[in-house]
CSV table of C-alpha atoms in Angstrom, one decimal:
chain,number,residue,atom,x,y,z
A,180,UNK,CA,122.8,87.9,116.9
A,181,UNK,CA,125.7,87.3,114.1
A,182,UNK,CA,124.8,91.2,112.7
A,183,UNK,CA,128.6,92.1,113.0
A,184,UNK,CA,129.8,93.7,109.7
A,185,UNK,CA,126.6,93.4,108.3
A,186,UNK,CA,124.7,96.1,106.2
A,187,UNK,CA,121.0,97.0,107.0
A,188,UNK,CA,118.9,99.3,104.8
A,189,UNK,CA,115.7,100.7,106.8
A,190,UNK,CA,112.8,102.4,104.9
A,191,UNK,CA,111.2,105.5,106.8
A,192,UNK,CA,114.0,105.1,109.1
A,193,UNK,CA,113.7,108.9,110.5
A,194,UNK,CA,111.4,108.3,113.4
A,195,UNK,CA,108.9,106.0,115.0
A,196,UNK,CA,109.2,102.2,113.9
A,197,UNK,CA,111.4,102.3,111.5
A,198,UNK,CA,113.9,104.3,114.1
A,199,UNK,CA,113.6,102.1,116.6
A,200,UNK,CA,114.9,99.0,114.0
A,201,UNK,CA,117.6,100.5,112.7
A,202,UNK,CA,118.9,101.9,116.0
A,203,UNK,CA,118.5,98.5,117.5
A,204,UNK,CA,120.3,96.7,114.4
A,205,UNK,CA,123.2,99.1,115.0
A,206,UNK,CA,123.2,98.2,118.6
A,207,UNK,CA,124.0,94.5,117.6
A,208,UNK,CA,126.8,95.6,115.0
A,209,UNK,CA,124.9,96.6,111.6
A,210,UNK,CA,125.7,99.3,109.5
A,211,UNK,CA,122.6,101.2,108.8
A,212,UNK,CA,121.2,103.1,105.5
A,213,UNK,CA,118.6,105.4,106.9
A,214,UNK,CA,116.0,106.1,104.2
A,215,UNK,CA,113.0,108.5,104.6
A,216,UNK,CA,112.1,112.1,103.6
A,217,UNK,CA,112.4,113.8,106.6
A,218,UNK,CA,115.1,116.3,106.3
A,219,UNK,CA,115.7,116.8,110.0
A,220,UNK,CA,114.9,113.5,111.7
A,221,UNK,CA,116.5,111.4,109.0
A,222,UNK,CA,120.0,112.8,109.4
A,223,UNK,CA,119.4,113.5,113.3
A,224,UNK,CA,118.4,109.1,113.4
A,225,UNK,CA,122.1,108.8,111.3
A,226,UNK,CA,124.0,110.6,114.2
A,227,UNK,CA,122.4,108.5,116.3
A,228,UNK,CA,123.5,105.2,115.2
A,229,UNK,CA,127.0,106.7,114.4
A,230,UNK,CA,127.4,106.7,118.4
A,231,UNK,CA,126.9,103.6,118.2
A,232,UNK,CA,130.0,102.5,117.0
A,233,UNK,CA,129.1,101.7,113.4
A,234,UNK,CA,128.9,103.2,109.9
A,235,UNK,CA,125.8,105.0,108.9
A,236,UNK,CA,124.5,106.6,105.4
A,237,UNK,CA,121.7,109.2,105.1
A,238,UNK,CA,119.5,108.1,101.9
A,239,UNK,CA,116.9,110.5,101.2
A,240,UNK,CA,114.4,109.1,98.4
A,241,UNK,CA,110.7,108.6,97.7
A,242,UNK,CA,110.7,104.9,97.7
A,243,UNK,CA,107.8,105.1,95.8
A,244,UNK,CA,109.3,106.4,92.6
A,245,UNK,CA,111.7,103.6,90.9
A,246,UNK,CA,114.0,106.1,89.4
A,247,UNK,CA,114.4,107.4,93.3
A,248,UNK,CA,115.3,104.3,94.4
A,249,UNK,CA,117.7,103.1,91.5
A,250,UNK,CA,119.2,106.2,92.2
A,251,UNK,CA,119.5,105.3,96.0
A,252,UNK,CA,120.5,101.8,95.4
A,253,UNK,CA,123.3,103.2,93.1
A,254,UNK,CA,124.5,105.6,96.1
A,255,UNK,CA,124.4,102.9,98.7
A,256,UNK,CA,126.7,100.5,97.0
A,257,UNK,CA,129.1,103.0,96.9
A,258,UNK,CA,129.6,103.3,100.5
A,259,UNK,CA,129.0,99.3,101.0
A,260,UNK,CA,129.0,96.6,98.0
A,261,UNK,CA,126.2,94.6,99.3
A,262,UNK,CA,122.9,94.7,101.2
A,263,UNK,CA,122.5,92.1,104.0
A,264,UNK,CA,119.2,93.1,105.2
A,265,UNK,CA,116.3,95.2,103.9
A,266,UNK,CA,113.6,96.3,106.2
A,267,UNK,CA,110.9,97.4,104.3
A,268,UNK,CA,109.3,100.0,107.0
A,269,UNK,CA,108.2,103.1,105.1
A,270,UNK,CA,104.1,103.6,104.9
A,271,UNK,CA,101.1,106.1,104.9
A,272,UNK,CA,97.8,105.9,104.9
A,273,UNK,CA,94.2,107.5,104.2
A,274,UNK,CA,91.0,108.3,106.4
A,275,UNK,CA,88.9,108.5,103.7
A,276,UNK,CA,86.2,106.1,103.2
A,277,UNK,CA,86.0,104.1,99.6
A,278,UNK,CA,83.4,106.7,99.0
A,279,UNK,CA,85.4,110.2,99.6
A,280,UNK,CA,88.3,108.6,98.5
A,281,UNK,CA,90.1,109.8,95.3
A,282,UNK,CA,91.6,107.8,92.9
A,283,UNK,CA,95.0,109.5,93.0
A,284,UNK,CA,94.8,108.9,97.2
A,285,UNK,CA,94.7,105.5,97.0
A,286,UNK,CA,97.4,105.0,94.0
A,287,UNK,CA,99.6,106.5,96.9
A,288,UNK,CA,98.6,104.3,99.8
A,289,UNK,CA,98.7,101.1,97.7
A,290,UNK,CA,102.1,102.7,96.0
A,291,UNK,CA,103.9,103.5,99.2
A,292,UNK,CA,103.2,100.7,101.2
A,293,UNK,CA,103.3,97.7,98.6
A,294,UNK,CA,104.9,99.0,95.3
A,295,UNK,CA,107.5,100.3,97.2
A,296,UNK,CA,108.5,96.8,98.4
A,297,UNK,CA,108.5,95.4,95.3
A,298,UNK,CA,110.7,98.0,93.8
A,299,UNK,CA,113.0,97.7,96.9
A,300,UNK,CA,113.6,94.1,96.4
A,301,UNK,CA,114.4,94.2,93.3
A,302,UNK,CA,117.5,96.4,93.8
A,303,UNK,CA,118.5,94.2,96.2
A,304,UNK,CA,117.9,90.4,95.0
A,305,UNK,CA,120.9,90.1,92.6
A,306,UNK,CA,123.1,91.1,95.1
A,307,UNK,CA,122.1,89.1,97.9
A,308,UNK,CA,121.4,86.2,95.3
A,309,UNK,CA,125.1,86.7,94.5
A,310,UNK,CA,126.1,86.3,98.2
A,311,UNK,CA,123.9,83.4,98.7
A,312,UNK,CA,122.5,85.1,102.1
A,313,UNK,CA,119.7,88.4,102.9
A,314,UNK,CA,117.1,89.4,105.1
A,315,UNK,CA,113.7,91.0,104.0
A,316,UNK,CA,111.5,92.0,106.6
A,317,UNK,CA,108.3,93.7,105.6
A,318,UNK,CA,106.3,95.9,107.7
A,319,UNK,CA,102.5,94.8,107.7
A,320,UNK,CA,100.4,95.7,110.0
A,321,UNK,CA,97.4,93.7,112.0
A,322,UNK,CA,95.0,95.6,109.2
A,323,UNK,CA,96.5,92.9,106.9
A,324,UNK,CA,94.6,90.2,109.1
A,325,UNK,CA,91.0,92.0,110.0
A,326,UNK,CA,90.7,96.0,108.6
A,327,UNK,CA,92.5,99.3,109.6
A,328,UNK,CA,90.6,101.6,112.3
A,329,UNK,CA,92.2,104.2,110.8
A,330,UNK,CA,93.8,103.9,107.9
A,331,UNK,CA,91.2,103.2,105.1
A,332,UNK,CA,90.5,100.5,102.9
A,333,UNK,CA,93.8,101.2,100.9
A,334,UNK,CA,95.2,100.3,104.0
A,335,UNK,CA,94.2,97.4,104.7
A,336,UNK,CA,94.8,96.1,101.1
A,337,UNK,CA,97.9,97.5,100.4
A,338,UNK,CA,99.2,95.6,103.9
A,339,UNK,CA,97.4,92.3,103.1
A,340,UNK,CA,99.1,92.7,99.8
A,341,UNK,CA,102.5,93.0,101.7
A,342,UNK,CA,101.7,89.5,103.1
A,343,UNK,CA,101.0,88.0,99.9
A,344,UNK,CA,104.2,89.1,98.9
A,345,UNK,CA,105.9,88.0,101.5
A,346,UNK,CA,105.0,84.5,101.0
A,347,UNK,CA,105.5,84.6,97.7
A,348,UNK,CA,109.2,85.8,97.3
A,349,UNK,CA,110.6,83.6,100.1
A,350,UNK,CA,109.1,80.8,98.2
A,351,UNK,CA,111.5,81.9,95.3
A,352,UNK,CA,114.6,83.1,97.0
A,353,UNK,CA,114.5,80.4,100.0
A,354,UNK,CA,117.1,78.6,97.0
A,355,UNK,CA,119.9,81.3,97.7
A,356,UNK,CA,119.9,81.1,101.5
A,357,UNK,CA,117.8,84.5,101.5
A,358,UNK,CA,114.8,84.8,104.4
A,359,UNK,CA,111.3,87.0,103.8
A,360,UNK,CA,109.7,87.6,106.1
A,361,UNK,CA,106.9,90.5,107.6
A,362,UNK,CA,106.1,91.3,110.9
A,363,UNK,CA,102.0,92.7,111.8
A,364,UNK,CA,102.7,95.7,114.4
A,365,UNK,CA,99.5,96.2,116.0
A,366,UNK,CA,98.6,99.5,118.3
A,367,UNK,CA,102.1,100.7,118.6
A,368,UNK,CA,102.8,104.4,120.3
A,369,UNK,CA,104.8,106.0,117.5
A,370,UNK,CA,105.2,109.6,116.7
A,371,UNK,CA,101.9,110.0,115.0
A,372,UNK,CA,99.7,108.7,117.6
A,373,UNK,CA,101.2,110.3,120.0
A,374,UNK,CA,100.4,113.6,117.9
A,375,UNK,CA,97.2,112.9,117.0
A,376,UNK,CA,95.4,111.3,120.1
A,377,UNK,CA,94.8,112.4,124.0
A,378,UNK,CA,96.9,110.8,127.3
A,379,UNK,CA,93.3,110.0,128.2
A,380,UNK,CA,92.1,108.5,124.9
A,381,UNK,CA,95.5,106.3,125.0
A,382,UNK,CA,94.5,104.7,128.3
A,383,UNK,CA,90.8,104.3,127.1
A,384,UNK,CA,92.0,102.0,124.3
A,385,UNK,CA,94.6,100.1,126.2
A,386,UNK,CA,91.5,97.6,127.1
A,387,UNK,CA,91.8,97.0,123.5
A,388,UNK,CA,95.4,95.0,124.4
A,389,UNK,CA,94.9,91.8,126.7
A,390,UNK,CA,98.6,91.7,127.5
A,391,UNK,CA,97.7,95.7,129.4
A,392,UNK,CA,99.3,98.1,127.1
A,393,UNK,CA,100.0,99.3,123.9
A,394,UNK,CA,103.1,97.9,121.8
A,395,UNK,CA,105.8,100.3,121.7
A,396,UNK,CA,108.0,100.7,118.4
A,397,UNK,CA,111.2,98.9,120.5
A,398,UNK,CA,108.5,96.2,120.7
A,399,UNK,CA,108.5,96.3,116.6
A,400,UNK,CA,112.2,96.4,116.5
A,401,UNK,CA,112.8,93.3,118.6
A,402,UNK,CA,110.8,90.9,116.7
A,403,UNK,CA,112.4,92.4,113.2
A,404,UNK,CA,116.1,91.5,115.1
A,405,UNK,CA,115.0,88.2,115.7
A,406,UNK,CA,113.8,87.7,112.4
A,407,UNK,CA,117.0,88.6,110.9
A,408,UNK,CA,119.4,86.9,113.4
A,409,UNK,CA,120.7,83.4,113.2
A,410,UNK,CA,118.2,82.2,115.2
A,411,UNK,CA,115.7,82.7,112.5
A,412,UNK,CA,117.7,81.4,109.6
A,413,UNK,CA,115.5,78.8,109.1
A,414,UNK,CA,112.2,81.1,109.1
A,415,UNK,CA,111.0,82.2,106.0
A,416,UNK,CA,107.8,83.3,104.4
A,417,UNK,CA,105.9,84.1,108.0
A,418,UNK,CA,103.3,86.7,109.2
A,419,UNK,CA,104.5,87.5,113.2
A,420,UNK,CA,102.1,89.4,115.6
A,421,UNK,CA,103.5,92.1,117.4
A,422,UNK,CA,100.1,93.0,118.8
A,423,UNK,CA,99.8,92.5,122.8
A,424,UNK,CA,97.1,90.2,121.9
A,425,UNK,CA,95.0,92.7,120.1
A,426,UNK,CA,94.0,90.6,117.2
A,427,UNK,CA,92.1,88.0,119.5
A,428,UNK,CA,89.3,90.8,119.7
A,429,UNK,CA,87.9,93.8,117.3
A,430,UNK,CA,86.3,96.6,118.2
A,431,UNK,CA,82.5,97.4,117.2
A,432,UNK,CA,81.5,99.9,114.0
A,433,UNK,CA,80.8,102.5,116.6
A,434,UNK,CA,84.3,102.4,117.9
A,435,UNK,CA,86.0,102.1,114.4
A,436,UNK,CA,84.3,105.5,113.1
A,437,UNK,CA,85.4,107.6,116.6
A,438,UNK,CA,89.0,106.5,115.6
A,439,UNK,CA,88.6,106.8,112.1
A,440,UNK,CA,87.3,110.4,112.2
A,441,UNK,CA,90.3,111.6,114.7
A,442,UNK,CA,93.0,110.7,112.1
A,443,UNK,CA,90.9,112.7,109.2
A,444,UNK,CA,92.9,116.1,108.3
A,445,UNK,CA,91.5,119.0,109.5
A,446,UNK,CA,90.9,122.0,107.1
């Protein structure tokens, strides 16, 4: 996959989707920087990849805050002088309805999963201009394409937003030999869901997936090592569904506010 040597940096790399990428990168020869804020996952995912053979870094930083990730950026490159490929993972999201929700809610949905990006990116551009290669590989989600079932209108626009992005910025590096490109996970078993939902509810809403079951976060991680292997070099500026076929149908308004109301925090 031509990832020997190379250095990866994964956002909300502790657990779930963002694990499974940056365990899988390592697998194929990447150094990994494993960002998040989980104090006990984040450095337990680091040990991880360290078996693997390769170098690993533990970045703890709320990559929502600029002066956080300056300061991470500034602590990366001096364990590795370059970035290869960013992977733009790290995202929450809200319940509420526009209604219920406050303002200062959806500043942190649209901040976490969009801003963050952006302020990612930046750090990273001059250097990968400099190099005249790099990978960015934004995490969208299906909600981008139709609406989150669960995860609020801030959601759903801070994703779509990610798209825009995405198009955008490989328009303007595609000059420096630098890929962008986002991948749309659809119903994928991480961590959360797992927590949050029954064994029985899970294979009630497998009839939601044509392909027969739900996407799993290795499922994730393959199509972001494709996208960042040789094989894609020419690829730039696309949306890939990781979905099982789950964006060829939606579910009714009946079924959206059962799924919403399970991921609602109870008091």
């Amino acid at each position: 996959m031509g990832l020997q040597g190379k250095v990866s940096l994964v956002t909300g790399a502790a657990r779930g989707i963002g694990r499974a990428i940056a365990l899988l990168l390592a697998e194929h020869g990447s150094h990994v920087v494993v960002n998040d804020l989980l104090e006990k996952e984040g450095p337990e995912t680091v040990q991880a990849i360290q078996k693997l053979g390769v170098k690993a870094l533990w970045a703890k930083a709320d990559i929502s805050n600029e002066q956080e990730v300056k300061r991470m950026f500034s602590e990366v490159f001096k364990h590795f002088d370059h970035v290869d490929i960013l992977v733009n993972n790290a995202g929450v999201g809200s319940p509420l309805m526009v209604e219920d929700m406050p303002y200062e809610v959806w500043r942190r949905v649209i901040d976490t999963n969009l801003n963050a990006a952006f302020i990612c990116c930046k750090e990273v551009i001059p250097i990968m201009q400099k190099n005249r290669y790099g990978r960015i590989i934004n995490i969208s989600s299906v909600a981008a394409k139709k609406i989150s079932y669960h995860g609020s209108a801030a959601y759903t626009a801070a994703k779509a937003g990610l798209l825009g992005f995405t198009r955008h910025l490989a328009y303007e590096l595609a000059p420096y030999g630098i890929t962008v490109n986002a991948i749309c996970p659809g119903g994928t078993l991480t961590p959360r869901i797992r927590e949050r939902v029954t064994p029985e509810e899970m294979e009630e809403e497998i009839k939601r997936f044509p392909i027969g079951r739900w996407a799993l976060p290795e499922d994730q991680a393959k199509a972001v090592l494709f996208l960042v292997s040789d094989q894609a070099e020419i690829i730039t500026g696309q949306a890939l569904d990781v979905d099982g076929g789950e964006l060829l149908g939606w579910m009714d308004f009946e079924t959206y506010q059962k799924w919403r109301k399970r991921f609602v925090t109870k008091k």
